[in-house]
Amino acid sequence: MKASETLLLIEDDASLRTLLQEELALDGYRMLVAANSAEGAAMALVEAPDLVISDLRLPDGDGLDVLRKLQAEGQVVPFVIITAFGTVDQAVDALQAGADDFLTKPLSTEHLRLKVRRLLAHAALSHELARYRSASGAPANLGLVGESAAMDRLRREIRQVARSEASVLINGESGTGKELVARAIHRESERRDGPFIPVNCAGIPPELMESEFFGHEAGAFTGARQARKGLFAEASGGTLLLDEIGEMPLALQAKLLRVLQEGQVKPVGAEREEPVDVRIVAATHVDLMQAVRQGEFREDLYYRLETLMLTVPPLRERGDDVELLAMHFLRQSADRHRRGFMRLGEATLKTLADYPFPGNVRELASAMERAVTFCDGEVVQPEHLPARIRKRQASLPGQGWPGVAGGIQEEPTASWPTLETLQQQYVRQVMDRVDGNKRRAAQILGINRRTLYRWLEQQDEAG
């Protein structure tokens, strides 16, 4: 994630302060820390942070004191209150005072990170609304959830190709969101006020394709009682998405190529061609070049389409986007089912991070829908996920049990390692394998970050 925002963390618990500081710094934020309300308020007034996270109970007051001082100075900044003694009344008081969120301990760092991202994104949208095209109403992320480098690159490419009128070819595995990309191209283009019409080429019987795409005259064939406009005419002035274009018959491919070259269509039964003004965006999950070699796709049409080609990354290559998307779909599903606040447990986040998602974003959305259906509480646990996801076991390849190579032998008990020693060795081994990434190490160990920090501190004291 590329972040330049400054966060102020006010927390008197040194261990928790260090944990949250390091976790949020991993997302690229510039971190400021304070241990009491006076120090925090002074720092906030001087540094003007983009977001403040404050404990409610502080040695010299409470977090709401800092919020009131900022409000008195006219500083409007997203403000998150955290506390170990949360009650409904306190939450109501905090929100009425102007806090944007109220979180209780034990704190899920994953949940906090997502809250911070959401609040910063909302603040940026409010502050920079004039930068966005009012006609399109598209947010800065183009309607594509994700902050990975792969998604940043895709959004840049979408904006670039949207400036052109040329046809676009979108490649990507099934379930990656190719139609969302096509819609984003349309919204960013000069055709945004025109229609966007998606059509799945695999869902139209071959014998009806020509009529569906180009239209027909009355009496052109049995059952054609009246003339009908085709999809090209309906999309005139806008964008036509040809999804699964690899399923289009070769005969129709030739006619599509002519439309792209001449800008005209000939309805079935008509004597003359009619002009159409439409931009073609094609999408496919198959290798069209391979289809060309096998004689299943026209080479000239392929080269006409691939001039502007985008590739939508599979979910397994998008890193922490899995968490963002999971929370996004969880909120959507919870809203549809009229459920209250729901979150993902630590073990659930680890399970999702370790799963390769062959069905990509569509599979993740389906998993969150199932989780909301089967979860009776507010915390989604691994058992609420589909069996194929929860049964996948994450492991470190090629490693035996640390300190006990070959298992415990028949040796004097005095030579056997203690459980504490085994734990220390295993934690060190995991930390080495993940290059010191505490967040990933905690996921592998199945513990939260505070527990990992405590173990590491104990090792340092013992060493």
Coordinates of C-alpha atoms in Angstrom, one line a residue:
M1 CA 0.0 0.0 0.0
K2 CA 1.2 3.5 -0.8
A3 CA 0.2 5.8 2.0
S4 CA 1.6 9.2 3.0
E5 CA -1.0 10.1 5.7
T6 CA 0.1 10.9 9.2
L7 CA -1.6 9.1 12.1
L8 CA -1.4 10.1 15.8
L9 CA -1.7 7.3 18.3
I10 CA -2.4 8.2 22.0
E11 CA -2.0 5.2 24.2
D12 CA -0.5 4.9 27.7
D13 CA 0.1 1.1 27.5
A14 CA 3.6 0.9 26.1
S15 CA 3.3 -2.6 24.8
L16 CA 0.1 -1.9 22.9
R17 CA 1.4 1.4 21.7
T18 CA 4.4 -0.3 20.2
L19 CA 2.3 -3.0 18.6
L20 CA -0.2 -0.6 17.0
Q21 CA 2.6 1.8 15.9
E22 CA 4.5 -1.0 14.1
E23 CA 1.3 -2.6 12.6
L24 CA 0.0 0.7 11.2
A25 CA 3.5 1.7 10.0
L26 CA 3.5 -1.5 7.8
D27 CA 0.7 0.1 5.8
G28 CA 3.0 3.0 5.0
Y29 CA 1.6 5.6 7.4
R30 CA 3.8 8.2 9.2
M31 CA 3.3 7.4 12.9
L32 CA 3.2 9.9 15.8
V33 CA 2.8 8.5 19.3
A34 CA 1.9 10.0 22.7
A35 CA 1.4 8.5 26.1
N36 CA -1.1 11.0 27.6
S37 CA -3.8 13.5 26.5
A38 CA -1.8 16.6 27.1
E39 CA 1.1 15.4 24.9
G40 CA -1.3 14.1 22.3
A41 CA -3.3 17.3 22.1
A42 CA -0.1 19.4 21.7
M43 CA 1.2 17.1 19.0
A44 CA -2.1 17.1 17.2
L45 CA -2.3 20.9 17.1
V46 CA 1.3 21.2 15.8
E47 CA 1.4 18.2 13.4
A48 CA -2.2 18.3 12.1
P49 CA -2.4 14.5 11.6
D50 CA -4.8 13.0 9.1
L51 CA -6.3 10.7 11.7
V52 CA -6.2 10.2 15.5
I53 CA -6.5 7.0 17.5
S54 CA -6.8 7.5 21.2
D55 CA -7.4 5.4 24.3
L56 CA -10.4 6.6 26.2
R57 CA -8.8 6.4 29.7
L58 CA -5.5 8.2 29.9
P59 CA -3.3 9.1 32.9
D60 CA -4.3 12.8 32.7
G61 CA -7.8 12.7 31.3
D62 CA -9.4 10.9 28.4
G63 CA -9.3 10.8 24.7
L64 CA -12.4 12.9 24.3
D65 CA -10.4 15.8 25.9
V66 CA -8.1 15.7 22.9
L67 CA -11.0 15.6 20.5
R68 CA -12.7 18.6 22.1
K69 CA -9.4 20.6 21.9
L70 CA -9.1 19.9 18.2
Q71 CA -12.7 20.8 17.6
A72 CA -12.1 24.1 19.5
E73 CA -9.2 24.9 17.2
G74 CA -11.3 24.1 14.1
Q75 CA -9.5 20.9 13.2
V76 CA -11.8 18.4 11.6
V77 CA -10.0 15.0 11.6
P78 CA -11.2 11.4 11.7
F79 CA -11.0 10.3 15.4
V80 CA -11.1 6.7 16.7
I81 CA -11.6 5.9 20.4
I82 CA -10.4 2.6 21.9
T83 CA -11.0 1.3 25.4
A84 CA -10.8 -1.8 27.6
F85 CA -13.9 -0.7 29.5
G86 CA -16.4 -0.1 26.7
T87 CA -20.1 0.3 27.4
V88 CA -23.0 1.3 25.2
D89 CA -23.3 4.6 27.0
Q90 CA -19.6 5.4 26.5
A91 CA -19.9 4.5 22.8
V92 CA -22.9 6.8 22.4
D93 CA -21.2 9.6 24.3
A94 CA -18.0 9.3 22.1
L95 CA -20.0 9.3 18.9
Q96 CA -22.1 12.2 20.0
A97 CA -18.9 14.1 20.9
G98 CA -17.8 13.7 17.3
A99 CA -15.7 10.5 17.3
D100 CA -15.9 8.6 14.1
D101 CA -15.7 5.1 15.7
F102 CA -15.5 3.4 19.1
L103 CA -13.5 0.1 19.5
T104 CA -13.1 -2.1 22.5
K105 CA -10.2 -4.1 23.7
P106 CA -8.9 -6.8 23.1
L107 CA -8.3 -5.0 19.9
S108 CA -8.2 -6.7 16.5
T109 CA -5.3 -5.0 14.6
E110 CA -6.8 -6.2 11.3
H111 CA -10.1 -4.6 12.2
L112 CA -8.4 -1.3 13.2
R113 CA -6.3 -1.2 10.0
L114 CA -9.5 -1.6 7.9
K115 CA -11.2 1.1 10.0
V116 CA -8.3 3.5 9.4
R117 CA -8.3 2.8 5.7
R118 CA -12.1 3.4 5.5
L119 CA -12.0 6.6 7.5
L120 CA -9.1 8.0 5.5
A121 CA -10.7 7.1 2.3
H122 CA -14.0 8.8 3.4
A123 CA -12.1 11.9 4.5
A124 CA -10.2 12.1 1.2
L125 CA -13.4 11.7 -0.7
S126 CA -15.0 14.5 1.2
H127 CA -12.0 16.9 0.9
E128 CA -11.4 16.2 -2.8
L129 CA -14.9 15.7 -4.2
A130 CA -14.3 18.5 -6.7
R131 CA -11.6 16.4 -8.4
Y132 CA -14.0 13.7 -9.3
R133 CA -16.2 13.9 -12.4
S134 CA -19.7 14.6 -11.2
A135 CA -21.2 13.0 -14.3
S136 CA -19.6 9.6 -13.5
G137 CA -19.9 9.7 -9.8
A138 CA -16.9 7.3 -9.7
P139 CA -14.8 7.2 -6.6
A140 CA -11.0 7.5 -6.7
N141 CA -10.6 3.7 -6.6
L142 CA -12.9 3.4 -9.8
G143 CA -15.2 1.1 -7.9
L144 CA -12.4 -1.6 -7.6
V145 CA -11.7 -2.6 -4.0
G146 CA -8.0 -3.2 -3.4
E147 CA -4.8 -1.4 -2.5
S148 CA -2.2 -3.9 -3.8
A149 CA 0.4 -2.8 -6.3
A150 CA -1.3 -5.0 -8.9
M151 CA -4.6 -3.1 -8.5
D152 CA -2.9 0.3 -8.5
R153 CA -1.3 -0.6 -11.8
L154 CA -4.7 -1.8 -13.2
R155 CA -6.4 1.5 -12.2
R156 CA -3.7 3.5 -13.9
E157 CA -4.1 1.4 -17.1
I158 CA -7.9 1.8 -16.9
R159 CA -7.6 5.6 -16.8
Q160 CA -5.1 5.5 -19.8
V161 CA -7.2 3.3 -22.1
A162 CA -10.4 5.2 -21.1
R163 CA -9.0 8.3 -23.0
S164 CA -9.0 6.3 -26.2
E165 CA -11.8 5.3 -28.5
A166 CA -10.1 2.1 -29.6
S167 CA -11.4 -1.4 -28.6
V168 CA -10.1 -3.0 -25.4
L169 CA -9.4 -6.6 -24.6
I170 CA -9.6 -7.6 -20.9
N171 CA -7.9 -10.8 -19.9
G172 CA -8.4 -12.5 -16.6
E173 CA -9.3 -15.8 -14.9
S174 CA -13.0 -16.5 -14.1
G175 CA -14.2 -14.5 -11.1
T176 CA -11.6 -11.8 -11.2
G177 CA -14.0 -9.0 -11.9
K178 CA -13.6 -8.3 -15.6
E179 CA -17.0 -6.8 -16.0
L180 CA -16.2 -4.3 -13.1
V181 CA -13.1 -3.3 -15.1
A182 CA -15.2 -2.8 -18.2
R183 CA -17.6 -0.6 -16.3
A184 CA -14.8 1.4 -14.9
I185 CA -13.4 2.0 -18.4
H186 CA -16.9 3.2 -19.5
R187 CA -17.4 5.5 -16.5
E188 CA -13.9 7.1 -17.1
S189 CA -14.4 7.6 -20.8
E190 CA -16.1 10.4 -22.7
R191 CA -19.0 7.9 -23.3
R192 CA -20.0 7.8 -19.7
D193 CA -23.3 9.4 -20.4
G194 CA -24.1 6.8 -23.0
P195 CA -25.4 3.2 -22.3
F196 CA -23.2 0.4 -21.0
I197 CA -24.5 -2.9 -22.3
P198 CA -22.9 -6.2 -21.2
V199 CA -23.6 -9.4 -23.1
N200 CA -22.2 -12.9 -22.5
C201 CA -21.3 -14.5 -25.8
A202 CA -21.5 -17.9 -24.2
G203 CA -25.1 -17.4 -23.2
I204 CA -26.6 -16.7 -26.7
P205 CA -27.4 -19.7 -28.9
P206 CA -25.2 -19.5 -32.1
E207 CA -28.2 -19.4 -34.4
L208 CA -29.6 -16.3 -32.7
M209 CA -26.3 -14.4 -32.3
E210 CA -26.4 -12.4 -35.6
S211 CA -29.9 -11.2 -34.9
E212 CA -29.1 -10.4 -31.2
F213 CA -26.0 -8.4 -32.2
F214 CA -27.1 -6.7 -35.4
G215 CA -30.9 -6.7 -35.2
H216 CA -33.4 -7.9 -37.9
E217 CA -36.1 -6.6 -40.2
A218 CA -39.7 -7.7 -39.9
G219 CA -40.2 -11.1 -41.7
A220 CA -36.4 -11.7 -41.9
F221 CA -37.0 -15.2 -40.5
T222 CA -39.8 -17.3 -39.0
G223 CA -41.1 -15.6 -35.9
A224 CA -39.7 -12.2 -36.8
R225 CA -43.0 -10.4 -36.8
Q226 CA -41.5 -6.9 -36.3
A227 CA -38.2 -5.2 -36.7
R228 CA -35.8 -5.2 -33.8
K229 CA -32.7 -3.3 -33.0
G230 CA -29.6 -5.3 -32.1
L231 CA -27.2 -4.8 -29.2
F232 CA -24.9 -2.7 -31.3
A233 CA -27.6 -0.2 -32.1
E234 CA -28.8 -0.2 -28.5
A235 CA -25.3 0.5 -27.3
S236 CA -24.8 3.4 -29.8
G237 CA -23.1 6.3 -28.1
G238 CA -21.9 4.1 -25.3
T239 CA -20.0 0.9 -24.7
L240 CA -20.8 -2.7 -25.6
L241 CA -19.1 -5.4 -23.4
L242 CA -18.6 -8.7 -25.3
D243 CA -17.9 -11.1 -22.4
E244 CA -16.4 -14.5 -23.1
I245 CA -15.7 -13.4 -26.7
G246 CA -13.7 -16.6 -27.2
E247 CA -17.1 -18.3 -27.4
M248 CA -18.2 -16.3 -30.5
P249 CA -18.6 -18.4 -33.7
L250 CA -16.0 -17.7 -36.4
A251 CA -18.7 -16.5 -38.9
L252 CA -19.8 -13.9 -36.5
Q253 CA -16.2 -12.9 -35.7
A254 CA -15.8 -11.9 -39.3
K255 CA -18.9 -9.6 -39.1
L256 CA -17.7 -8.2 -35.8
L257 CA -14.3 -7.3 -37.5
R258 CA -16.2 -5.5 -40.2
V259 CA -18.1 -3.5 -37.6
L260 CA -14.9 -2.5 -35.9
Q261 CA -13.4 -1.5 -39.3
E262 CA -16.3 0.3 -40.9
G263 CA -18.5 1.4 -38.0
Q264 CA -21.6 -0.1 -39.7
V265 CA -23.9 -3.1 -39.1
K266 CA -26.3 -4.8 -41.4
P267 CA -29.5 -6.2 -39.7
V268 CA -30.7 -9.6 -40.7
G269 CA -32.9 -9.2 -43.7
A270 CA -31.9 -5.6 -44.4
E271 CA -30.6 -4.4 -47.8
R272 CA -28.2 -1.8 -46.6
E273 CA -25.9 -1.2 -43.6
E274 CA -26.6 1.3 -40.8
P275 CA -24.0 3.4 -39.0
V276 CA -23.4 2.7 -35.3
D277 CA -21.2 4.6 -32.8
V278 CA -20.2 2.1 -30.2
R279 CA -17.0 1.2 -28.4
I280 CA -16.2 -2.5 -28.0
V281 CA -14.7 -3.9 -24.8
A282 CA -14.1 -7.6 -25.1
A283 CA -13.3 -9.9 -22.1
T284 CA -12.1 -13.5 -21.9
H285 CA -10.6 -16.0 -19.5
V286 CA -9.0 -18.1 -22.3
D287 CA -5.8 -17.6 -24.1
L288 CA -7.0 -16.1 -27.4
M289 CA -3.5 -16.5 -29.0
Q290 CA -3.7 -20.2 -28.3
A291 CA -7.2 -20.2 -29.8
V292 CA -5.8 -18.5 -32.9
R293 CA -3.2 -21.2 -33.3
Q294 CA -6.0 -23.9 -33.0
G295 CA -8.1 -22.2 -35.6
E296 CA -10.9 -21.3 -33.1
F297 CA -10.4 -17.5 -33.2
R298 CA -9.6 -15.1 -36.1
E299 CA -6.1 -13.8 -36.0
D300 CA -7.1 -10.5 -37.6
L301 CA -9.8 -9.9 -35.0
Y302 CA -7.4 -10.8 -32.2
Y303 CA -4.8 -8.2 -33.4
R304 CA -7.6 -5.7 -33.8
L305 CA -8.6 -6.2 -30.1
E306 CA -5.3 -6.7 -28.4
T307 CA -3.9 -3.2 -29.2
L308 CA -5.3 -2.1 -25.8
M309 CA -5.1 -5.1 -23.6
L310 CA -5.6 -5.2 -19.8
T311 CA -5.0 -8.1 -17.5
V312 CA -7.0 -8.4 -14.3
P313 CA -4.8 -10.1 -11.6
P314 CA -6.0 -13.2 -9.8
L315 CA -6.8 -12.8 -6.2
R316 CA -3.8 -15.0 -5.1
E317 CA -1.5 -12.3 -6.5
R318 CA -3.2 -9.4 -4.6
G319 CA -1.8 -9.9 -1.1
D320 CA -3.7 -8.1 1.6
D321 CA -6.5 -7.3 -0.8
V322 CA -8.0 -10.6 0.4
E323 CA -8.7 -9.0 3.8
L324 CA -10.1 -5.8 2.3
L325 CA -12.3 -7.6 0.0
A326 CA -13.4 -10.1 2.7
M327 CA -14.5 -7.2 4.9
H328 CA -16.2 -5.4 2.0
F329 CA -18.2 -8.5 1.1
L330 CA -18.9 -9.2 4.8
R331 CA -20.4 -5.8 5.2
Q332 CA -22.5 -6.1 2.0
S333 CA -23.8 -9.5 3.1
A334 CA -24.5 -8.4 6.6
D335 CA -26.5 -5.4 5.2
R336 CA -28.5 -7.7 2.9
H337 CA -29.3 -10.0 5.8
R338 CA -30.1 -7.0 8.1
R339 CA -27.4 -8.1 10.5
G340 CA -25.5 -5.7 12.8
F341 CA -21.8 -5.2 12.9
M342 CA -19.8 -8.3 12.0
R343 CA -16.1 -8.9 11.9
L344 CA -13.6 -11.6 10.9
G345 CA -11.8 -13.4 13.7
E346 CA -8.0 -13.7 13.7
A347 CA -8.1 -17.4 12.8
T348 CA -10.5 -16.7 10.0
L349 CA -8.2 -14.0 8.6
K350 CA -5.3 -16.5 8.7
T351 CA -7.4 -19.2 7.0
L352 CA -8.4 -16.8 4.2
A353 CA -4.8 -15.6 3.7
D354 CA -3.5 -19.2 3.3
Y355 CA -6.2 -20.1 0.7
P356 CA -5.3 -19.7 -3.0
F357 CA -8.9 -18.8 -4.1
P358 CA -9.0 -20.6 -7.5
G359 CA -12.5 -19.0 -8.0
N360 CA -11.0 -15.5 -7.3
V361 CA -13.1 -12.6 -6.0
R362 CA -16.4 -14.4 -6.9
E363 CA -15.4 -17.3 -4.7
L364 CA -14.5 -15.0 -1.8
A365 CA -17.8 -13.1 -2.1
S366 CA -19.7 -16.4 -2.0
A367 CA -17.7 -17.5 1.1
M368 CA -18.6 -14.3 2.9
E369 CA -22.3 -14.8 2.0
R370 CA -22.1 -18.3 3.5
A371 CA -20.3 -17.0 6.6
V372 CA -23.0 -14.4 7.3
T373 CA -25.7 -17.1 6.9
F374 CA -24.1 -19.6 9.3
C375 CA -22.6 -17.2 11.9
D376 CA -25.0 -16.5 14.8
G377 CA -22.8 -13.9 16.5
E378 CA -20.7 -11.0 15.3
V379 CA -17.4 -12.7 14.8
V380 CA -16.9 -15.0 11.8
Q381 CA -14.9 -18.0 12.7
P382 CA -13.2 -20.6 10.3
E383 CA -16.1 -23.1 10.9
H384 CA -18.4 -20.6 9.2
L385 CA -16.4 -20.8 5.9
P386 CA -16.9 -23.3 3.2
A387 CA -15.2 -26.7 3.9
R388 CA -12.8 -26.4 1.0
I389 CA -11.3 -23.2 2.5
R390 CA -11.2 -24.2 6.2
K391 CA -9.6 -27.6 5.5
R392 CA -6.6 -26.2 3.7
Q393 CA -3.7 -26.4 6.2
A394 CA -1.0 -23.8 6.1
S395 CA 2.5 -25.2 6.7
L396 CA 6.1 -24.3 6.4
P397 CA 7.6 -26.6 3.8
G398 CA 10.7 -28.7 4.4
Q399 CA 10.8 -28.2 8.1
G400 CA 10.8 -30.7 10.9
W401 CA 9.9 -30.0 14.5
P402 CA 12.5 -27.5 15.6
G403 CA 15.0 -28.8 18.1
V404 CA 13.8 -32.4 17.9
A405 CA 15.1 -33.5 14.5
G406 CA 13.9 -37.1 13.9
G407 CA 11.7 -37.0 16.9
I408 CA 12.5 -37.6 20.6
Q409 CA 14.9 -40.4 20.9
E410 CA 15.4 -42.9 23.7
E411 CA 17.8 -40.6 25.6
P412 CA 18.1 -39.5 29.2
T413 CA 15.2 -37.1 30.0
A414 CA 17.8 -34.5 31.1
S415 CA 18.8 -34.1 27.4
W416 CA 15.2 -33.5 26.2
P417 CA 14.3 -29.9 25.4
T418 CA 11.7 -28.3 27.5
L419 CA 8.3 -27.1 26.1
E420 CA 9.5 -23.5 26.6
T421 CA 12.7 -24.2 24.7
L422 CA 10.8 -25.7 21.8
Q423 CA 8.4 -22.7 21.7
Q424 CA 11.3 -20.3 21.6
Q425 CA 13.1 -22.2 18.9
Y426 CA 9.9 -22.5 16.8
V427 CA 9.1 -18.8 17.2
R428 CA 12.6 -17.9 16.1
Q429 CA 12.4 -20.3 13.1
V430 CA 9.1 -18.8 12.0
M431 CA 10.4 -15.3 12.4
D432 CA 13.4 -16.2 10.3
R433 CA 11.3 -17.8 7.5
V434 CA 9.1 -14.7 7.2
D435 CA 12.0 -12.2 7.4
G436 CA 10.9 -10.7 10.6
N437 CA 7.3 -9.9 9.5
K438 CA 5.5 -10.1 12.8
R439 CA 2.1 -9.9 11.3
R440 CA 2.7 -13.0 9.1
A441 CA 4.5 -14.8 11.9
A442 CA 1.5 -14.3 14.2
Q443 CA -0.8 -15.7 11.5
I444 CA 1.4 -18.8 11.1
L445 CA 1.6 -19.3 14.9
G446 CA -2.1 -18.9 15.3
I447 CA -1.8 -16.1 17.9
N448 CA -2.5 -12.4 18.0
R449 CA 0.3 -9.8 17.7
R450 CA 0.3 -8.8 21.3
T451 CA 1.0 -12.4 22.3
L452 CA 3.9 -12.6 19.8
Y453 CA 5.3 -9.3 21.1
R454 CA 5.2 -10.7 24.7
W455 CA 7.0 -13.9 23.6
L456 CA 9.7 -12.0 21.8
E457 CA 10.2 -9.7 24.7
Q458 CA 10.6 -12.8 27.0
Q459 CA 13.1 -14.3 24.6
D460 CA 15.1 -11.0 24.6
E461 CA 15.1 -10.9 28.4
A462 CA 16.2 -14.5 28.6
G463 CA 18.9 -14.1 25.9

